[in-house]
CSV table of C-alpha atoms and ligand atoms in Angstrom, one decimal:
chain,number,residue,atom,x,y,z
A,1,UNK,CA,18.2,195.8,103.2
A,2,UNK,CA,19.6,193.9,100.4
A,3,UNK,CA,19.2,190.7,101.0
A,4,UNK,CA,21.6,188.0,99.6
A,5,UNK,CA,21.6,185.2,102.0
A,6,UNK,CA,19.0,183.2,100.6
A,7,UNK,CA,21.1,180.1,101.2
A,8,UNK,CA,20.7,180.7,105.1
A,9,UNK,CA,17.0,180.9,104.6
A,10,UNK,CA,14.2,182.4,102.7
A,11,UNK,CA,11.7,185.2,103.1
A,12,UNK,CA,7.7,183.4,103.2
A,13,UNK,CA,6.5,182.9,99.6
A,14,UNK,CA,3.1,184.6,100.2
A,15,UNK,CA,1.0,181.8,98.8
A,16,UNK,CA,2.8,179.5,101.4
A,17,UNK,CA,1.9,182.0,104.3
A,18,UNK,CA,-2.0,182.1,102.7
A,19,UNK,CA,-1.8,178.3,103.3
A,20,UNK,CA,-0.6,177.8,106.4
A,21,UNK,CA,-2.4,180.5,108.7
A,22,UNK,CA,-5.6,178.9,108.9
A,23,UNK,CA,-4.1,176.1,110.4
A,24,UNK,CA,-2.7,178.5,113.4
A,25,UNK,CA,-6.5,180.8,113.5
A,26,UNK,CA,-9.6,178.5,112.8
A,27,UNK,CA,-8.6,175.5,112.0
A,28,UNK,CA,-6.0,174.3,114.8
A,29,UNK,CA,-6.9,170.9,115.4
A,30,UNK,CA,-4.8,168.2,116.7
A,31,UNK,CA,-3.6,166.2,113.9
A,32,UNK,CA,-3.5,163.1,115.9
A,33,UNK,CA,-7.0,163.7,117.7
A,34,UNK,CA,-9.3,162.3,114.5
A,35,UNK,CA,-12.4,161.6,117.0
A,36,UNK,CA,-13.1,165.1,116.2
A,37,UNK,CA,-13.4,167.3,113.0
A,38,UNK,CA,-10.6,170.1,113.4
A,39,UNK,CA,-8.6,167.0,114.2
A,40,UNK,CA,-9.5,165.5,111.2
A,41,UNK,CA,-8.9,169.0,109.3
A,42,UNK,CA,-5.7,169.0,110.5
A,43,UNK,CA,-5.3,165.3,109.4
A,44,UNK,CA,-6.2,166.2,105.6
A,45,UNK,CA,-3.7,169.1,105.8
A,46,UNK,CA,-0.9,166.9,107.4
A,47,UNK,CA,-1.5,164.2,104.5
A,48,UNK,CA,-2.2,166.2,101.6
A,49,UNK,CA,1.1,168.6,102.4
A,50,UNK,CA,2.8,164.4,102.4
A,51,UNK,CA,1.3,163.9,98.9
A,52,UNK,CA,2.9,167.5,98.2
A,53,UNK,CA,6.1,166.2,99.2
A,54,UNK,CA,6.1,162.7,97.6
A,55,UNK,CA,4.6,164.0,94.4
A,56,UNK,CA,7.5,167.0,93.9
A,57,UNK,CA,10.0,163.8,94.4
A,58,UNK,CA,8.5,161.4,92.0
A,59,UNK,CA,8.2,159.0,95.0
A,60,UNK,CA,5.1,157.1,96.8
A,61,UNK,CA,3.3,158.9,100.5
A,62,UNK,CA,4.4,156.3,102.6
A,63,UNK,CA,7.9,157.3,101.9
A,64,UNK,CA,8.1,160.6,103.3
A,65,UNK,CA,8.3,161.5,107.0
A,66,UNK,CA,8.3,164.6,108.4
A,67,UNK,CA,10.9,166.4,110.9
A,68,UNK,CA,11.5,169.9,112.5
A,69,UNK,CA,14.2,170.3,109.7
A,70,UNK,CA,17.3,168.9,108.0
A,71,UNK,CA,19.0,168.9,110.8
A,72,UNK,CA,17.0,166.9,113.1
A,73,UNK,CA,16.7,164.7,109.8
A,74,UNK,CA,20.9,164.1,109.5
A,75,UNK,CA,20.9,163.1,113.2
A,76,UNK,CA,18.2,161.0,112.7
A,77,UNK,CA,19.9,158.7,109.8
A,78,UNK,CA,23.1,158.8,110.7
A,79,UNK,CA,22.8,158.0,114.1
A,80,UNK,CA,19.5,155.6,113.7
A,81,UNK,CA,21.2,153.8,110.5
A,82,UNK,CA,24.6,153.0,113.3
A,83,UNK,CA,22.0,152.3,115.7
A,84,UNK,CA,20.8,149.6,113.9
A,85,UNK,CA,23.7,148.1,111.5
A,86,UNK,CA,26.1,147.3,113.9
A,87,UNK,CA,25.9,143.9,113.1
A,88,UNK,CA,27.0,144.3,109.5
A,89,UNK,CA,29.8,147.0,110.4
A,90,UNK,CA,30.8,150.7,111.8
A,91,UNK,CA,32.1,152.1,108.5
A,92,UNK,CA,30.6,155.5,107.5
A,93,UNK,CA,32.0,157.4,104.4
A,94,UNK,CA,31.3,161.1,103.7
A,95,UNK,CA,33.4,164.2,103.3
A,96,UNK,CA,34.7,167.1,105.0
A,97,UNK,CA,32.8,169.8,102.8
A,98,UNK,CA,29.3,168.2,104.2
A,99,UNK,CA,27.3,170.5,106.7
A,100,UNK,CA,28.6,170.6,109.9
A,101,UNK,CA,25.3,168.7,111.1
A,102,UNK,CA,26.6,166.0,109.4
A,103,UNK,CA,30.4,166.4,110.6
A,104,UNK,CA,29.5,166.9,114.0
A,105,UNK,CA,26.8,163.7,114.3
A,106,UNK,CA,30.0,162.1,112.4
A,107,UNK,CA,32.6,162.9,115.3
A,108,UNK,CA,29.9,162.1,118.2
A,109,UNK,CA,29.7,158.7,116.5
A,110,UNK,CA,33.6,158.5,116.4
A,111,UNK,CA,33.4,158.2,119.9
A,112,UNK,CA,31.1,155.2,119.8
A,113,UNK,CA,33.3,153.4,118.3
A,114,UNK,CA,32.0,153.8,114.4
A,115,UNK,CA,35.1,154.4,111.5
A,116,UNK,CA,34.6,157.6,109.3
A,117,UNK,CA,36.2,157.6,105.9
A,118,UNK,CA,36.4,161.0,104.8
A,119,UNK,CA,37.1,161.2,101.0
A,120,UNK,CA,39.4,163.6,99.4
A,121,UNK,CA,37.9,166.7,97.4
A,122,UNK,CA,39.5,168.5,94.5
A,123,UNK,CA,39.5,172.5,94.8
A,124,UNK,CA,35.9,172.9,93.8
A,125,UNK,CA,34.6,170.3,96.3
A,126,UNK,CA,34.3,167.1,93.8
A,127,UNK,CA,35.0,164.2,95.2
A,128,UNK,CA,36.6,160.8,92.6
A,129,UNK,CA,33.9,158.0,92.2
A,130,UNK,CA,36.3,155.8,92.2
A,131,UNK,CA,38.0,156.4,95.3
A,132,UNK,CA,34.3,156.3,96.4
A,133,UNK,CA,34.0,152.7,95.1
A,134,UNK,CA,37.1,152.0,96.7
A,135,UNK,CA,36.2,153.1,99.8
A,136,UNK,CA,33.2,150.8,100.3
A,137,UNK,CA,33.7,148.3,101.8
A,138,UNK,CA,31.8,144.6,103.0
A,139,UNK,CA,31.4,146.7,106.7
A,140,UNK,CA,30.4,150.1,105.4
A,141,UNK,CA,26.5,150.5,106.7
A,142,UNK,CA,26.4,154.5,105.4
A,143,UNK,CA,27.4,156.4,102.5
A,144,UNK,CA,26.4,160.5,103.2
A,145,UNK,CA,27.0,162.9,100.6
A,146,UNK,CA,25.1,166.1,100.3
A,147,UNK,CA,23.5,167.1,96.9
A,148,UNK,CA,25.0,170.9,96.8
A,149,UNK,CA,27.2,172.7,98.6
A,150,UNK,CA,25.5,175.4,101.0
A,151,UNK,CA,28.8,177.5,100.7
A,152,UNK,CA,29.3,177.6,96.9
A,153,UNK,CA,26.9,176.1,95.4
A,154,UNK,CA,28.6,173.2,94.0
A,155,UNK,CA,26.7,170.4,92.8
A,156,UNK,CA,27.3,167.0,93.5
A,157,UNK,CA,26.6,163.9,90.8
A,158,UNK,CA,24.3,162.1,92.8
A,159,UNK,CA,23.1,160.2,90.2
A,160,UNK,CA,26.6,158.7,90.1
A,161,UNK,CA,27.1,158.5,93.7
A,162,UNK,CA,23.9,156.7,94.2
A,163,UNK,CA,24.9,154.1,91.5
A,164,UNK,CA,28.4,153.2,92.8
A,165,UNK,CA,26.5,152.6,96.3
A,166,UNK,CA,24.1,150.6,94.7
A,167,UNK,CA,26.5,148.5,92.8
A,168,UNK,CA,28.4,147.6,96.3
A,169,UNK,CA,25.1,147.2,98.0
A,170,UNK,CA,25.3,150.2,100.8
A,171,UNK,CA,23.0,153.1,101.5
A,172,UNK,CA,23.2,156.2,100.5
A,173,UNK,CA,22.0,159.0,102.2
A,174,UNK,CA,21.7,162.7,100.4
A,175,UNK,CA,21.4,165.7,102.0
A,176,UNK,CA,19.4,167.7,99.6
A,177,UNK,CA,18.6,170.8,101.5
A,178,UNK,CA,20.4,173.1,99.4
A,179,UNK,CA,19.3,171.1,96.2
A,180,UNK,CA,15.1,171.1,96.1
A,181,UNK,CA,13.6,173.4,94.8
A,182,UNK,CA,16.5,174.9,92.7
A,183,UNK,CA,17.2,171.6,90.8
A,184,UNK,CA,14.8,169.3,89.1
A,185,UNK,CA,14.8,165.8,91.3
A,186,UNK,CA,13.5,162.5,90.1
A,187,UNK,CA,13.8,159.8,92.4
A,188,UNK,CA,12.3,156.9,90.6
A,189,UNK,CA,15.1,157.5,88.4
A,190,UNK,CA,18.0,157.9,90.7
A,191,UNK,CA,18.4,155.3,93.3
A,192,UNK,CA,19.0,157.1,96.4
A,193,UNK,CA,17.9,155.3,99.7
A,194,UNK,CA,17.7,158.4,102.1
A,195,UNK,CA,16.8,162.2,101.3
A,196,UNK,CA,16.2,165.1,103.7
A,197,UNK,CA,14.8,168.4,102.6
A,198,UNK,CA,14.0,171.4,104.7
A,199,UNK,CA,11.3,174.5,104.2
A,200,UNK,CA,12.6,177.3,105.0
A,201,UNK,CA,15.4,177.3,102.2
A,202,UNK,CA,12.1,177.0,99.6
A,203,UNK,CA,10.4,180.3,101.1
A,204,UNK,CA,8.2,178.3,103.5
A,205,UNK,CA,8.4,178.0,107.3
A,206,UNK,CA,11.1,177.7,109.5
A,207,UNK,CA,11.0,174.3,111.7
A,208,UNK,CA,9.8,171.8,109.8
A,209,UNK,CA,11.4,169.5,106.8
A,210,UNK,CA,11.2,166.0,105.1
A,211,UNK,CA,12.4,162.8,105.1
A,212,UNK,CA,12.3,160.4,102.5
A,213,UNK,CA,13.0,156.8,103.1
A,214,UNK,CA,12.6,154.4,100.2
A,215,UNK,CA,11.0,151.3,100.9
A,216,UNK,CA,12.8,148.1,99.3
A,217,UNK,CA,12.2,144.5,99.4
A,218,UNK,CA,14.8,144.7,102.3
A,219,UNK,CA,13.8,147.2,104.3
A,220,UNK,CA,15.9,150.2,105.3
A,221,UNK,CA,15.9,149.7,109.2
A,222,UNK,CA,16.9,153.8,111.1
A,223,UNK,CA,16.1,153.8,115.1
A,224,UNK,CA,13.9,156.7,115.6
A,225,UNK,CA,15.6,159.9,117.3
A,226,UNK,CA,12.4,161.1,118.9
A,227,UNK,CA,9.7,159.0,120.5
A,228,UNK,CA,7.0,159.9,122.1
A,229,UNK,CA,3.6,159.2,120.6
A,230,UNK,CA,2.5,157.4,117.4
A,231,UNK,CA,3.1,160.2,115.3
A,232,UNK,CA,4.7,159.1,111.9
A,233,UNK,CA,4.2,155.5,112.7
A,234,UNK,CA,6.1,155.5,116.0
A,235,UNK,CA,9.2,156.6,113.8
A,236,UNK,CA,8.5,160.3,115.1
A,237,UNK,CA,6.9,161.5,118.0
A,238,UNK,CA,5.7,165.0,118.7
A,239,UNK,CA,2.5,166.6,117.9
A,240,UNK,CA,2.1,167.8,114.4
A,241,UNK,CA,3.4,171.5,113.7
A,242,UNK,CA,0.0,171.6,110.9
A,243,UNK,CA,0.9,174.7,110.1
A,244,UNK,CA,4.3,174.1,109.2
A,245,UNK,CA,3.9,171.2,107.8
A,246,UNK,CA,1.2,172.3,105.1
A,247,UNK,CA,3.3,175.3,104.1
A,248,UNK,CA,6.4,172.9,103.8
A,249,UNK,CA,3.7,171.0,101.3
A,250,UNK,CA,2.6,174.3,99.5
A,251,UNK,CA,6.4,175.3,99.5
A,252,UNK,CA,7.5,172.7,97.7
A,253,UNK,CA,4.9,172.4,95.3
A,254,UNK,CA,5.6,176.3,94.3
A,255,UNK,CA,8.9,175.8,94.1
A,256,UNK,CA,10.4,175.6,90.1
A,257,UNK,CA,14.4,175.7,89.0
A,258,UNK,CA,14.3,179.4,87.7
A,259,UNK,CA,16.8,180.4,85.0
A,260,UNK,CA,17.0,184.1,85.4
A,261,UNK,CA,19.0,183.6,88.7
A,262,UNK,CA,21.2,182.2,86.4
A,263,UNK,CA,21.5,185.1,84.5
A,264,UNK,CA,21.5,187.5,87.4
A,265,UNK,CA,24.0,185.5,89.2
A,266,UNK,CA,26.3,185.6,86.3
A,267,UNK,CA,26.0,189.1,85.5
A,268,UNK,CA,26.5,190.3,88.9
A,269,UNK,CA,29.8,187.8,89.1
A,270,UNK,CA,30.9,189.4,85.7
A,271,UNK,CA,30.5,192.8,87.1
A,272,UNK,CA,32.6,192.5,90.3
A,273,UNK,CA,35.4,190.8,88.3
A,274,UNK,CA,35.8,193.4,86.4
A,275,UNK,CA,35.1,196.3,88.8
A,276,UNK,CA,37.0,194.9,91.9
A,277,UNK,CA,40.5,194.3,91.4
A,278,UNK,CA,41.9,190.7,92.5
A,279,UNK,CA,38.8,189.1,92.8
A,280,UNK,CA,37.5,185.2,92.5
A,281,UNK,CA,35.0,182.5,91.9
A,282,UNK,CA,35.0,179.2,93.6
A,283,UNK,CA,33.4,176.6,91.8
A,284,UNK,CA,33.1,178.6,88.9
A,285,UNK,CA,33.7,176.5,85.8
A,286,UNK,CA,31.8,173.6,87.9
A,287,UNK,CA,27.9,172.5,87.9
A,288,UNK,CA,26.6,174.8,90.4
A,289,UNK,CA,23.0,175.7,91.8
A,290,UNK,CA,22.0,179.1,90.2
A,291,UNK,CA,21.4,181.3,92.9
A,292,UNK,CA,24.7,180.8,94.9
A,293,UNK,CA,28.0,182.5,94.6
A,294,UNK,CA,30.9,182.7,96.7
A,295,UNK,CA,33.4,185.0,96.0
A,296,UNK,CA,37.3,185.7,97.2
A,297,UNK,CA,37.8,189.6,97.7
A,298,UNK,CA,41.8,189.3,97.9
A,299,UNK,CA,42.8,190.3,101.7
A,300,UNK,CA,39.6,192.5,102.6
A,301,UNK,CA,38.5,189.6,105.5
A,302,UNK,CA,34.8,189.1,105.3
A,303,UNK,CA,34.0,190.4,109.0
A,304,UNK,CA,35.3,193.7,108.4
A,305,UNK,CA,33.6,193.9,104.1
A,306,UNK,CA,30.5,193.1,106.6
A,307,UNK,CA,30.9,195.8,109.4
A,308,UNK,CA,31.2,198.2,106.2
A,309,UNK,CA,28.1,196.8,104.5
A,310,UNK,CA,25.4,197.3,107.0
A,311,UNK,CA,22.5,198.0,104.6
A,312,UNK,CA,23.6,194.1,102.9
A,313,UNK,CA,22.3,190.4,104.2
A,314,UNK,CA,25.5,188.0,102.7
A,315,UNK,CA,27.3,185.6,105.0
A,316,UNK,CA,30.9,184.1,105.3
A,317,UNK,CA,30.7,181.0,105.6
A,318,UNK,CA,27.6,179.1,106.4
A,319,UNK,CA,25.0,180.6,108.9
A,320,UNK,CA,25.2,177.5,111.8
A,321,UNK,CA,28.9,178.9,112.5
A,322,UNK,CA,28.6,182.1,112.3
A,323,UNK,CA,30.0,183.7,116.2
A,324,UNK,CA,32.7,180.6,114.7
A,325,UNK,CA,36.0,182.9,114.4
A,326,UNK,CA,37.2,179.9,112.1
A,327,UNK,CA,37.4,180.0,109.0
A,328,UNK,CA,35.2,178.0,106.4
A,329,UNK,CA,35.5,174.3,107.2
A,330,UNK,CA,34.1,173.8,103.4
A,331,UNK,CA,36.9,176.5,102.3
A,332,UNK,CA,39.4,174.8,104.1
A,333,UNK,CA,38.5,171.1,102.7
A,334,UNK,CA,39.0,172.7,99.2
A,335,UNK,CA,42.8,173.6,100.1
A,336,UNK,CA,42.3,176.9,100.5
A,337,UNK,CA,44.4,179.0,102.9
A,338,UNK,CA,42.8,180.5,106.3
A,339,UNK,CA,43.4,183.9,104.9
A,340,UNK,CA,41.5,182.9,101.5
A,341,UNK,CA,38.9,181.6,103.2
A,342,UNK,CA,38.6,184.3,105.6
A,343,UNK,CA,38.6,186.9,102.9
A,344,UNK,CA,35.5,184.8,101.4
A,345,UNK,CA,31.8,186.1,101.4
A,346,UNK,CA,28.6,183.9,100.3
A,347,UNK,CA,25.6,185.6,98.1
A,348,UNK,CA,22.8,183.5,97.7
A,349,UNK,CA,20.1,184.9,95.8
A,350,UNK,CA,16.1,183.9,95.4
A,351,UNK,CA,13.3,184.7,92.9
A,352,UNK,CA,12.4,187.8,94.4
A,353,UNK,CA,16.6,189.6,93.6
A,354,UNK,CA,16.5,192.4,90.8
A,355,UNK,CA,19.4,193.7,88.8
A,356,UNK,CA,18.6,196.6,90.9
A,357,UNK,CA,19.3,195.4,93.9
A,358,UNK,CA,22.3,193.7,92.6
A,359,UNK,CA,23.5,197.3,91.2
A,360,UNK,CA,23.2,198.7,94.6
A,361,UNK,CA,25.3,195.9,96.0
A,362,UNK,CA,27.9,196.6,93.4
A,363,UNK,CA,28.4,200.3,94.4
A,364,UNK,CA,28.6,199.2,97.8
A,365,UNK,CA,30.7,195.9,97.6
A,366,UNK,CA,32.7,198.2,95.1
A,367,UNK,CA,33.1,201.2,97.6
A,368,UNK,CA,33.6,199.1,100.8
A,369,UNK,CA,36.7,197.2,99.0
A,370,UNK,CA,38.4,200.1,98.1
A,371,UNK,CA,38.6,202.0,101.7
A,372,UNK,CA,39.6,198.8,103.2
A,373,UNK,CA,41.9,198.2,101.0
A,374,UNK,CA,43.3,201.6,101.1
A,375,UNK,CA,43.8,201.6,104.8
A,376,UNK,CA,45.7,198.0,104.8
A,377,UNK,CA,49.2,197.7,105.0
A,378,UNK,CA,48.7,194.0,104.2
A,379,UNK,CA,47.3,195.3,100.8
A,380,UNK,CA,49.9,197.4,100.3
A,381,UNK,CA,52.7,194.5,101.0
A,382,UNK,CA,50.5,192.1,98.4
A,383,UNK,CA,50.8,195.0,95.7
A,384,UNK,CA,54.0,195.3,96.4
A,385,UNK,CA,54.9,191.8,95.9
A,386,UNK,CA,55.7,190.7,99.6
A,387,UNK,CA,52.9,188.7,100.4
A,388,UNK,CA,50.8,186.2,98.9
B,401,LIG,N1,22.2,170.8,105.3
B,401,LIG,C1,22.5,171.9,104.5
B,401,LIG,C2,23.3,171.6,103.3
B,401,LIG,C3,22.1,173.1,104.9
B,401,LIG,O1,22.4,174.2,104.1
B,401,LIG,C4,21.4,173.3,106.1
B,401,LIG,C5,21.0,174.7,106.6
B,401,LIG,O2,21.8,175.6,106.5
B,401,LIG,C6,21.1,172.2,106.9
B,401,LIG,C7,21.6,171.0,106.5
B,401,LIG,C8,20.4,172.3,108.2
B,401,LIG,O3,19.0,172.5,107.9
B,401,LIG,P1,17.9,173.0,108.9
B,401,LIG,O4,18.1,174.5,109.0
B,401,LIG,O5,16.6,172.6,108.3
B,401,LIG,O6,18.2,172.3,110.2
């Protein structure tokens, strides 16, 4: 297999496996139950993976929490920052190229009764600070913008985005998941309130993530999601997945920007320009994360490129809607057409792709095209000038 959808999730870094298992064999303590010393083992691990966290962030212990993943983490904001800001307003601003976790917790909220701005994108995704000042206004209690794009890689300024919310005094909320790990972060330097990360796109575990909240003279108030017991200071209940949580730590400590994804991203985008005819790059003159490329193969739809491509792991669209027969809600934000965005495919690659592997894929991508292609009429009415 060949796998290029490292932006769905990552195979185990091996270190991160080494760390975790002895928290599922010998040492499987109870992190809450310190009476006891496996319980207290499991306590170190729990805190010391929290120091990982903070310390890859630039920020201080007691600002990280951690959750079963980024999802778990976006319902938790959004809905626990409405929960508690009602009295100050409804108004939520974001944008229709976010994750669907976030679009979907968006429209729930809708319902209740809260007003979602959605602001306007160019074709690469970018949103206009300004119309992002504009937006704010005296009752807006959220501001969520993700850090970069899970379908193309396009890379938000957050440090921007986090200044014009601070200058109008609202919080700002980042959805980083696609960002750590492949991007240097420094939050003492950029002011963002809320952050959410997840493992398992950082070769650790799947299941388990982080939250920071930054703590400020007033204090950023977000209803828990899940209570239960007295785990993260009441703010999340459910016993401690050690495990996970220590390879999330480990993960993210391991985890460094790498420039030759760069270059093998770029070459392999070089190569299928020039060996597949009517091909294209979104985002491509944009800031993007390294690894990611999404690329428009000219009326060969994705689903049947895939069928053909059995030996090859790459996605259309992002992985929580695939079995979706729509097409790419982030696609279809940037104004492109349905039959663009279903002729779209996603490769996401990690530290471990080769050129080699990448050469195979080209054969393949390059073969698969051409008998598609061959066999469409719709092909054959583009080349011929009767279709766009
Ligand atoms: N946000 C972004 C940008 C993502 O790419 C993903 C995962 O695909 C999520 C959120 C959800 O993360 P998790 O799998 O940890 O729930």
């Amino acid at each position: 297999m060949i796998y290029l959808d490292n932006n769905a999730t990552t195979k185990i870094d091996p270190e991160v496996l080494e760390t975790l298992l002895p928290y599922l064999q010998e040492q499987y303590g109870n992190a809450s139950s310190i009476q006891h010393r496996l319980g207290r083992e499991a306590n170190a691990a729990i805190e010391k993976a929290r120091q990982q966290v903070a310390s890859s962030l630039n920020v201080k212990d007691k600002e990280i929490f951690f959750t079963s993943g980024s999802t778990e983490a976006i319902n938790t904001v959004i809905k626990g920052v409405f929960d508690n800001y009602q009295r100050k307003g409804k108004h939520i601003i974001t944008v229709k190229t976010e994750h669907k976790a976030v679009l979907t917790v968006c429209e729930q909220l809708e319902k209740q009764g809260a007003e979602i701005t959605y602001l306007s994108t160019d074709a690469s995704g970018a949103i206009d600070l300004d119309e992002l000042s504009e937006s704010i206004r005296p009752d807006t209690i959220l501001v969520t913008l993700m850090a970069a794009n899970n379908e193309t890689g396009f890379i938000h300024p957050i440090e921007h985005i986090a200044m014009r919310c601070q200058e109008k005094d609202t919080l700002y909320f980042c959805d980083a998941t696609q960002y750590i790990g492949k991007e240097k972060i420094d939050l003492a330097q950029i002011p963002i309130d809320i952050l959410c990360l997840s493992a398992h796109k950082i070769h650790g575990p799947k299941g388990v993530g982080a939250l920071f909240i930054r703590r400020k003279s007033k204090p950023i108030q977000i209803e828990p999601l899940i209570v239960g017991g007295k785990q993260e200071h009441g703010f999340r209940g459910g016993t401690y997945p050690v495990h996970a949580i220590a390879g999330l730590g480990k993960a993210i400590e391991i985890a460094t920007p790498s420039t030759s994804i760069n270059e093998l991203r770029d070459y392999f985008e070089a190569q299928i320009i020039q060996r597949i005819p009517e091909t294209s790059i979104y985002c491509k003159e944009q800031l993007r994360t390294a690894n990611c490329s999404n690329i428009l193969f000219k009326h060969v739809r994705s689903s049947e490129l895939m069928v053909n491509l059995p030996e090859m792991a790459i996605a259309s669209g992002s992985a929580c809607v695939s079995g979706d027969r729509n097409p790419s809600h982030v696609l279809k934000a940037m104004g492109y057409a349905d039959e663009d965005a279903f002729c779209s495919i996603r490769f996401s690659l990690s530290k471990w792709t080769n050129k080699e592997e990448l050469d195979r894929a080209l054969l393949l991508l390059e073969s698969a095209c051409e008998k598609i292609r061959s066999q469409s009429p719709i092909w054959s009415m583009y080349q011929s000038g009767l279709l766009d």
